[in-house]
Short mmCIF file of C-alpha atoms and ligand atoms in Angstrom, two decimals:
data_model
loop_
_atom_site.label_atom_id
_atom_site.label_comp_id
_atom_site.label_asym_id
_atom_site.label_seq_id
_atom_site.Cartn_x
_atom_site.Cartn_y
_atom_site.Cartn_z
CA UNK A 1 0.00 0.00 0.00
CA UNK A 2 1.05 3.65 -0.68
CA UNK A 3 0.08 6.49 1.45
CA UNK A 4 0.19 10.08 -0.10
CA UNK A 5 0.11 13.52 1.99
CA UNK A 6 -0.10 16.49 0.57
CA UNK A 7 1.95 18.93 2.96
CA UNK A 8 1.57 22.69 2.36
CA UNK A 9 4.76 23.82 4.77
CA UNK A 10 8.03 22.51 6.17
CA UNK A 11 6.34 22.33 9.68
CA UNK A 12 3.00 19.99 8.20
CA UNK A 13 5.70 17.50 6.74
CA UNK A 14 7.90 17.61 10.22
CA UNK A 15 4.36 16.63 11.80
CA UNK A 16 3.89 13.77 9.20
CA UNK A 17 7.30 12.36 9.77
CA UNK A 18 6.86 12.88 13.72
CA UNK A 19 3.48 10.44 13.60
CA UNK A 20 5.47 8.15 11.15
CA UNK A 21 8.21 8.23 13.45
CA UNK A 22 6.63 7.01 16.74
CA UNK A 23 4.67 4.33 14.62
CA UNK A 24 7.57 2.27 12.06
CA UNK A 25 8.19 -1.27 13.64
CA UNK A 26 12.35 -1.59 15.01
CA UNK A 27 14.73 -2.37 13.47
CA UNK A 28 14.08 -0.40 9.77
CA UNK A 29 15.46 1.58 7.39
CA UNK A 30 13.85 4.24 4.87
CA UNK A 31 14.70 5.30 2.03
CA UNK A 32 14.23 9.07 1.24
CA UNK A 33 14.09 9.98 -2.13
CA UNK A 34 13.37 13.55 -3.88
CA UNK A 35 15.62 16.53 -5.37
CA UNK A 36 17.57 18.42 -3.46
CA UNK A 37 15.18 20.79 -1.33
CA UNK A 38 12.44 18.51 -1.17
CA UNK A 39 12.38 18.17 1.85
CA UNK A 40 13.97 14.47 3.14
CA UNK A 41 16.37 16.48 5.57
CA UNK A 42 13.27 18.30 6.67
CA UNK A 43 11.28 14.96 7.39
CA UNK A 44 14.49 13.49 8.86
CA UNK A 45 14.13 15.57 11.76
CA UNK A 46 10.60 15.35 12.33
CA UNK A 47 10.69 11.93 12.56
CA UNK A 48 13.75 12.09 14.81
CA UNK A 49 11.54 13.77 17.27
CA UNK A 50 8.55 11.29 17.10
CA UNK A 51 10.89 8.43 17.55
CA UNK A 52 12.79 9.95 20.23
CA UNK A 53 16.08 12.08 19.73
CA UNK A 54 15.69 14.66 21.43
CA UNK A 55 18.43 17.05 19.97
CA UNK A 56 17.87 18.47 16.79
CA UNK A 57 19.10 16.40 13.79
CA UNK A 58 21.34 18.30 10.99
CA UNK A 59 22.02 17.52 7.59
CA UNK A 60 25.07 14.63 6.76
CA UNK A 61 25.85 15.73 3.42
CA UNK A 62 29.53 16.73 4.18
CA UNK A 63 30.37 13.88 7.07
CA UNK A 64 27.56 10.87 4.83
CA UNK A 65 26.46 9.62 8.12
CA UNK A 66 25.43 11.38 11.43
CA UNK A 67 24.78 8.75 14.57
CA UNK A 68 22.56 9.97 17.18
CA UNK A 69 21.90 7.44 20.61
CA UNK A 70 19.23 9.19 23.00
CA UNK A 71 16.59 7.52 25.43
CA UNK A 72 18.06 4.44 24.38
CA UNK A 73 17.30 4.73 20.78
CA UNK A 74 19.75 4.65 18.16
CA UNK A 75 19.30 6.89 14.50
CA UNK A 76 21.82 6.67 11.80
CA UNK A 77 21.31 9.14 9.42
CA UNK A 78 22.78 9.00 5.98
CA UNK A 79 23.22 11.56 3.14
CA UNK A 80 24.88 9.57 0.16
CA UNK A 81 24.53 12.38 -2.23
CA UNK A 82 28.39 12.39 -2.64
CA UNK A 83 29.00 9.00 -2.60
CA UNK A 84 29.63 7.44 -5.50
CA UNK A 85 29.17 3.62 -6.21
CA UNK A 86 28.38 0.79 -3.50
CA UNK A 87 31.80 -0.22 -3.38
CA UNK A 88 32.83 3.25 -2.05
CA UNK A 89 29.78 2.42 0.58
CA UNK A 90 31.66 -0.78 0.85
CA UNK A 91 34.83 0.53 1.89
CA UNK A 92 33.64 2.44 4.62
CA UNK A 93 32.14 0.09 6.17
CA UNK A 94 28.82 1.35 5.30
CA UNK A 95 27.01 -2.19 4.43
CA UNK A 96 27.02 -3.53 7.90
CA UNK A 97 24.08 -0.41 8.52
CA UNK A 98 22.09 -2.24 6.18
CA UNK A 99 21.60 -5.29 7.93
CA UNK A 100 18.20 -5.99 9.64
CA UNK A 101 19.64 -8.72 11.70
CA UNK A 102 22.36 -6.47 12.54
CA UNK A 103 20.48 -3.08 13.19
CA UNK A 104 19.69 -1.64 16.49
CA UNK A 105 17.81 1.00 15.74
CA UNK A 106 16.16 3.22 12.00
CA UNK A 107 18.77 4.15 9.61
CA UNK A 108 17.52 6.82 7.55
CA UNK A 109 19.06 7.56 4.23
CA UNK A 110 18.72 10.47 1.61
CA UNK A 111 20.24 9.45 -1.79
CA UNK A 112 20.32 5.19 -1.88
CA UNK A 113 20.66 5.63 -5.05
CA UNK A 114 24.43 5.87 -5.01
CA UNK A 115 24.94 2.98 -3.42
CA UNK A 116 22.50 1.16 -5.43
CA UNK A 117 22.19 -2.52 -3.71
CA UNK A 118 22.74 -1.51 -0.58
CA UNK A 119 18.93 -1.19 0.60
CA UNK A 120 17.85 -4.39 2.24
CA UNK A 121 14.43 -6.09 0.29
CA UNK A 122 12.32 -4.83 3.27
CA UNK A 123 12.78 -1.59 3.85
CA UNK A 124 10.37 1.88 3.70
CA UNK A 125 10.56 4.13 0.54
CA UNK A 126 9.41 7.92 1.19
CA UNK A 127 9.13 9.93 -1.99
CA UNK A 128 9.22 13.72 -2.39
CA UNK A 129 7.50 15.37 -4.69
CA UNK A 130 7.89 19.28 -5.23
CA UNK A 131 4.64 20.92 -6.03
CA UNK A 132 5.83 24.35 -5.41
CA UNK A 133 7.79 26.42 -3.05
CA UNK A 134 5.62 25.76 -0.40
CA UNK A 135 3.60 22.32 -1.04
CA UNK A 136 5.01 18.85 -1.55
CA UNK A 137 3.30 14.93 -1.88
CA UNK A 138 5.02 12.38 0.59
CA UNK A 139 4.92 9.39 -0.54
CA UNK A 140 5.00 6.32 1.79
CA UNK A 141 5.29 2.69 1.18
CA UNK A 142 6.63 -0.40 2.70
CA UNK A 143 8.47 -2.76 0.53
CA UNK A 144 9.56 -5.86 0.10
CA UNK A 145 6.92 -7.51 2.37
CA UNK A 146 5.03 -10.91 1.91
P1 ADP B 201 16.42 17.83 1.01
O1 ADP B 201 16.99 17.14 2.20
O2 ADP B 201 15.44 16.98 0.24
O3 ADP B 201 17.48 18.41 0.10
P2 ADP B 201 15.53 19.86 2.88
O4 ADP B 201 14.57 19.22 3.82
O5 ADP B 201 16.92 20.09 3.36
O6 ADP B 201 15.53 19.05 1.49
O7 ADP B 201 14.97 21.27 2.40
C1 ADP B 201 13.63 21.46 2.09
C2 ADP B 201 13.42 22.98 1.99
O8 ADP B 201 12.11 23.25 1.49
C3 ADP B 201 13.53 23.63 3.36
O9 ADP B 201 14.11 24.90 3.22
C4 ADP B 201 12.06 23.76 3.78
O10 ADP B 201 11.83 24.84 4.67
C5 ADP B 201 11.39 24.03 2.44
N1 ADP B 201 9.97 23.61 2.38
C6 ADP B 201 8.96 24.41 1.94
N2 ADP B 201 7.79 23.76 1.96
C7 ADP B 201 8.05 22.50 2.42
C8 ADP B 201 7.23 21.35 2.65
N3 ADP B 201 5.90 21.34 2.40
N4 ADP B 201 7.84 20.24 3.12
C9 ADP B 201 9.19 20.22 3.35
N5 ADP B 201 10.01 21.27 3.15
C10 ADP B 201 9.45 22.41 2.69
MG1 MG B 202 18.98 16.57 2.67
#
């Protein structure tokens, strides 16, 4: 099943990604996927919030993965935009992230795509969808289920 949301503000897609965020069964990892500015940081840090990191979550795209641990949860946070093939994802170790029998906790990661392979068969996918400056459709749907 796909769910779409319409959000007409940064602050209505936080809230989305909050709800999602205190809802997604552990361990998991989504996929956020969407041009630049449309808004997958943005829901990164609601859903921080709603799954319980309580400091404010910032952007990866220089460092490709921030860790948070808080209240005993556990967010990796990826941002492969300047990655550039799964064997550079390989090298640094990356891989082991992507391992559901491995994970303690939601990896989230912006640009997949550049380490294509690397996303386990059951994972989330969250698409962004610019309608204008101001209004965007979220996309949400589980995959790889039975
Ligand atoms: P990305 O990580 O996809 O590059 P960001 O979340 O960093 O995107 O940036 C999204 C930008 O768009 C922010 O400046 C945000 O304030 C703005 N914005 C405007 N409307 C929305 C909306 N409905 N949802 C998310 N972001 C929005
Ligand atoms: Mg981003």
């Amino acid at each position: 099943m796909k769910l779409k949301i319409e959000t007409k503000s940064a602050d209505e897609t936080m809230a989305i990604a909050k709800k999602f965020g205190k809802s997604v069964f552990l361990p998991c990892v989504i996929s956020l996927i969407g041009d630049l500015g449309a808004g997958k940081t943005t829901f990164a840090k609601g859903f921080a919030l709603g799954y319980g990191i309580d400091v404010t979550i910032t952007s990866p795209t220089f460092t490709l993965l921030n860790e948070y641990k808080n209240n005993e949860k556990n967010l990796y946070h990826f941002d492969l935009y300047r990655l550039t093939d799964l064997e550079e994802a390989h090298s640094l170790g990356f891989e082991e992230y992507f391992d559901l029998t491995k994970l303690d906790g939601v990896v989230l990661v912006e640009w997949a795509s550049n380490a294509n392979g690397i996303l386990p068969a059951r994972h989330y996918e969250v698409n962004f969808i610019k309608k204008s400056d101001t209004e965007r459709l979220i996309e949400i749907e589980p995959k790889g289920l039975v």
